[in-house]
């Protein structure tokens, strides 16, 4: 029969004829056949099955062998014996290699025919050892999957004796770690996934039969994925095992894993990264659950370095999985946890922000039934992150536009989500090291690393750096060898101007300039820090001069040399010459930021006047009460009121903490009770005359009694740089809370300030001469808290004709579009004249948040050009000094009306044709922006409000105009050798760091050492963090430690 069959399959007869003859051969199996004939047929059919040239030969061999094995089972059992099976698996068959999957398929079919034979026991025992050997040889996915199918159908062939079962599971897991997918077509990829699923299904069956093998198998999985061997990259196919692990084991396994002291941080980092890669495995259930469980487990044991490194390394990969619907849901769950828990810094969120708009647009157009639900979840996540890290309007505008038609979660829900997600909420054990910074900004400017709640300092430093004249004078000082605060500021400015780093960490300057009452790691008031810093620099320079003056005077030659040096280097250890002018004797801070105010009180009975002058470094503007805020500012207010006062070098106007109108301020950033105001209205309010009467009557020395009086505050000396602070942090007496006033203030690009100068001594007035210009010391941490005052309108009829019409910008002291005065100067009977000084905006410090103890500071700065310093001559106007009906209101109206004329042409950025003048400094992030963005940021982001503004004087006569102290306008001073050496050394160090990082990335050695842990007093704070609860102006968290990032 074997000869007939062999001749048939090799003949040239038509295929139908051959098939008909094969059917006859199959039917003949029922007849009696000798054992020799059976063995010959089994040999022939085996050859046809394994080596058949075509499908007909293989199919014929299969049909004949099955039919004869069914009727002649004993003969077939003697054919498929132990030696035959071992020979196939160890030596192969003819030209077939022993690893050929066809051999496994053939054995599988033979075992099905031997299922009820006693010989099956012997064959199964032989297969147990061979199967273990095959698995240890790391077979390819195709062979391993065929073997898995065989063992699934015949579990008696699975190794079990002498501990071989556990070893088999471990080796099979390790074999899966070597599975590599070489598929390039979709059908090939599907076949690969099917093969992997067969192997994982085998393991699932073994774990169910032998639960004791599960834990060692999982330990083997972790050993594989935690390997730091650069030559071995485990296969993603291990993800298919996760769905077979009982979820009730999560707690025990994660706790055991994270508490194991033998697991190094580098290994844990590798393992977590590879588990996150598993999100790409299609149809793998519960991968997201295990990834999140491990993230939470690491947070519980404070392995924050691993979490930071892994999040920054993998967040973009997780986000990219959202493009694929088959793995989208799991990826979204992991992405949400990673972003919401990473609350110490916006860096992770900002890595995915650039891709969010494109993703939303793609999901909207894919037409899948799950897309709508995904968009709702994704939008909620985005709103939570923008709430947490507010203060980045340049990044978020496009996202808000893309999701504007999707519902926004309530503020209470956002707070709940953030509070439940943070892994930094119970610990401050983050290192404040350098973040993974991108390349230097296209602006050419350098950012400042947030050292842990130091955005208040960073914003002030960038503001001073953008004060061009101040920066150039600081860099030109000869301070070699000194250890003063000015020297540290000079070094910091030099690094900001010349370092190759994208962001510089100002640790030394922070330690030297931090006020003693500022708690390290806590958020502080940036205006308070600015005043303290300027005062320190001022007093330090005075102290140095005093020490130098106490020394014996040198010879004339030396004195001449010192005179030159003094003019070139204010603040250096040189004595100013005796012939120096008053301007030369001033400190650098006085020359740049110092102004003077005159407070005059006139008795309304005898008309005697008392005057007093005081210095100031900033004007602190209170918000007008509701009843007067949007009416034209009046010449006088009566009722219970206080005048503007100069306290700690700042000018403010306000009353006590029980002010009624403050209690009605909006409790939330969402709504405002009043429309926007313009900045000059607040200046007018500060300088408005006031009537002192009733309980506030003035004690007149001439009348020797309490008398009604009029009090007026005037600027008598304008600073080169006018610092304006908006008093946004008020005290709510009803709720006993300090809250933020969220009124939108429109900021003009140009503004005019009325300045009254004395030409002659008034003959009949009492004088209270102020002492020499000394900036008072700021010694209270609460000095920044000010209240706006409650006022009553009066004398409306008398003064209405004298005021400027703020709605049209027209008045007696009107200005043109360039800010130049058009009225000629007038001198009054008291020998004073009023000049309107024009200023141009140079920088704005924004506060994002709900209180001074929370939120985030960032700065808008402007690159000043020579055109910005030019202005028409400031023509003087001479109103009566104290009379409200003789020109006083004209002076007060000039700031408002100057804005009306100038801001109209500037609001749309007409002065900024290149759109490159304005720069946004946000800690390490530095980007180009526009003046339009500066003006509209509060309308887009209600918690982001202007707080500190700096204006630069325009026109001639400035202390820094033209060439002063050897500095030419528009020219940066040459860098001194000591500064250049320090920068060169740091730049070399930076290049070395970049090279080491490149090597580390090439070796894929992501480990704990990749996270910087510089020394410093803030080592217990997270990098760029503003506290346990996160930051970014989340607003409204009722926790004492609520800080900012």
PDB file of N, CA, C and O in Angstrom, residues 612-633:
ATOM      1  N   UNK A 612       6.303 119.311  54.081  1.00  0.00           N
ATOM      2  CA  UNK A 612       7.331 118.349  54.457  1.00  0.00           C
ATOM      3  C   UNK A 612       7.665 117.487  53.246  1.00  0.00           C
ATOM      4  O   UNK A 612       6.775 117.023  52.554  1.00  0.00           O
ATOM      5  N   UNK A 613       8.962 117.299  53.014  1.00  0.00           N
ATOM      6  CA  UNK A 613       9.410 116.471  51.905  1.00  0.00           C
ATOM      7  C   UNK A 613       9.964 115.147  52.430  1.00  0.00           C
ATOM      8  O   UNK A 613      10.616 115.107  53.472  1.00  0.00           O
ATOM      9  N   UNK A 614       9.694 114.071  51.674  1.00  0.00           N
ATOM     10  CA  UNK A 614      10.186 112.747  52.044  1.00  0.00           C
ATOM     11  C   UNK A 614      10.576 111.992  50.779  1.00  0.00           C
ATOM     12  O   UNK A 614      10.005 112.209  49.717  1.00  0.00           O
ATOM     13  N   UNK A 615      11.558 111.098  50.881  1.00  0.00           N
ATOM     14  CA  UNK A 615      11.950 110.296  49.705  1.00  0.00           C
ATOM     15  C   UNK A 615      11.023 109.101  49.520  1.00  0.00           C
ATOM     16  O   UNK A 615      10.367 108.656  50.455  1.00  0.00           O
ATOM     17  N   UNK A 616      10.995 108.584  48.288  1.00  0.00           N
ATOM     18  CA  UNK A 616      10.252 107.352  48.030  1.00  0.00           C
ATOM     19  C   UNK A 616      10.962 106.578  46.923  1.00  0.00           C
ATOM     20  O   UNK A 616      11.695 107.157  46.100  1.00  0.00           O
ATOM     21  N   UNK A 617      10.765 105.277  46.919  1.00  0.00           N
ATOM     22  CA  UNK A 617      11.295 104.439  45.843  1.00  0.00           C
ATOM     23  C   UNK A 617      10.191 103.792  45.026  1.00  0.00           C
ATOM     24  O   UNK A 617      10.455 103.251  43.957  1.00  0.00           O
ATOM     25  N   UNK A 618       8.971 103.779  45.530  1.00  0.00           N
ATOM     26  CA  UNK A 618       7.873 103.271  44.729  1.00  0.00           C
ATOM     27  C   UNK A 618       6.574 103.922  45.170  1.00  0.00           C
ATOM     28  O   UNK A 618       6.424 104.327  46.314  1.00  0.00           O
ATOM     29  N   UNK A 619       5.676 104.047  44.230  1.00  0.00           N
ATOM     30  CA  UNK A 619       4.334 104.545  44.503  1.00  0.00           C
ATOM     31  C   UNK A 619       3.400 103.355  44.635  1.00  0.00           C
ATOM     32  O   UNK A 619       3.243 102.566  43.701  1.00  0.00           O
ATOM     33  N   UNK A 620       2.808 103.194  45.805  1.00  0.00           N
ATOM     34  CA  UNK A 620       1.875 102.093  46.040  1.00  0.00           C
ATOM     35  C   UNK A 620       0.454 102.621  45.882  1.00  0.00           C
ATOM     36  O   UNK A 620       0.008 103.452  46.667  1.00  0.00           O
ATOM     37  N   UNK A 621      -0.231 102.144  44.866  1.00  0.00           N
ATOM     38  CA  UNK A 621      -1.529 102.703  44.482  1.00  0.00           C
ATOM     39  C   UNK A 621      -2.654 101.835  45.012  1.00  0.00           C
ATOM     40  O   UNK A 621      -2.746 100.637  44.695  1.00  0.00           O
ATOM     41  N   UNK A 622      -3.503 102.454  45.823  1.00  0.00           N
ATOM     42  CA  UNK A 622      -4.699 101.767  46.315  1.00  0.00           C
ATOM     43  C   UNK A 622      -5.799 101.854  45.263  1.00  0.00           C
ATOM     44  O   UNK A 622      -5.800 102.728  44.398  1.00  0.00           O
ATOM     45  N   UNK A 623      -6.738 100.926  45.337  1.00  0.00           N
ATOM     46  CA  UNK A 623      -7.872 100.937  44.424  1.00  0.00           C
ATOM     47  C   UNK A 623      -8.957 101.864  44.962  1.00  0.00           C
ATOM     48  O   UNK A 623      -9.241 101.885  46.167  1.00  0.00           O
ATOM     49  N   UNK A 624      -9.553 102.636  44.057  1.00  0.00           N
ATOM     50  CA  UNK A 624     -10.567 103.591  44.462  1.00  0.00           C
ATOM     51  C   UNK A 624     -11.802 102.848  44.974  1.00  0.00           C
ATOM     52  O   UNK A 624     -12.160 101.788  44.456  1.00  0.00           O
ATOM     53  N   UNK A 625     -12.481 103.414  45.988  1.00  0.00           N
ATOM     54  CA  UNK A 625     -13.753 102.830  46.421  1.00  0.00           C
ATOM     55  C   UNK A 625     -14.753 102.839  45.273  1.00  0.00           C
ATOM     56  O   UNK A 625     -14.632 103.623  44.342  1.00  0.00           O
ATOM     57  N   UNK A 626     -15.753 101.972  45.329  1.00  0.00           N
ATOM     58  CA  UNK A 626     -16.698 101.863  44.207  1.00  0.00           C
ATOM     59  C   UNK A 626     -17.382 103.166  43.855  1.00  0.00           C
ATOM     60  O   UNK A 626     -17.648 103.440  42.702  1.00  0.00           O
ATOM     61  N   UNK A 627     -17.652 104.020  44.877  1.00  0.00           N
ATOM     62  CA  UNK A 627     -18.418 105.228  44.582  1.00  0.00           C
ATOM     63  C   UNK A 627     -17.614 106.287  43.864  1.00  0.00           C
ATOM     64  O   UNK A 627     -18.161 107.231  43.347  1.00  0.00           O
ATOM     65  N   UNK A 628     -16.287 106.134  43.809  1.00  0.00           N
ATOM     66  CA  UNK A 628     -15.481 107.156  43.145  1.00  0.00           C
ATOM     67  C   UNK A 628     -14.612 106.589  42.052  1.00  0.00           C
ATOM     68  O   UNK A 628     -13.972 107.341  41.326  1.00  0.00           O
ATOM     69  N   UNK A 629     -14.591 105.282  41.896  1.00  0.00           N
ATOM     70  CA  UNK A 629     -13.600 104.703  40.999  1.00  0.00           C
ATOM     71  C   UNK A 629     -13.810 105.109  39.558  1.00  0.00           C
ATOM     72  O   UNK A 629     -12.872 105.384  38.845  1.00  0.00           O
ATOM     73  N   UNK A 630     -15.047 105.168  39.110  1.00  0.00           N
ATOM     74  CA  UNK A 630     -15.277 105.404  37.700  1.00  0.00           C
ATOM     75  C   UNK A 630     -15.879 106.771  37.410  1.00  0.00           C
ATOM     76  O   UNK A 630     -16.364 107.019  36.331  1.00  0.00           O
ATOM     77  N   UNK A 631     -15.864 107.633  38.392  1.00  0.00           N
ATOM     78  CA  UNK A 631     -16.191 109.021  38.121  1.00  0.00           C
ATOM     79  C   UNK A 631     -14.903 109.794  37.961  1.00  0.00           C
ATOM     80  O   UNK A 631     -13.872 109.386  38.450  1.00  0.00           O
ATOM     81  N   UNK A 632     -14.928 110.941  37.275  1.00  0.00           N
ATOM     82  CA  UNK A 632     -13.686 111.697  37.136  1.00  0.00           C
ATOM     83  C   UNK A 632     -13.139 112.066  38.498  1.00  0.00           C
ATOM     84  O   UNK A 632     -13.875 112.503  39.373  1.00  0.00           O
ATOM     85  N   UNK A 633     -11.843 111.899  38.745  1.00  0.00           N
ATOM     86  CA  UNK A 633     -11.259 112.212  40.044  1.00  0.00           C
ATOM     87  C   UNK A 633     -11.494 113.662  40.418  1.00  0.00           C
ATOM     88  O   UNK A 633     -11.292 114.566  39.609  1.00  0.00           O
TER      89      UNK A 633
END
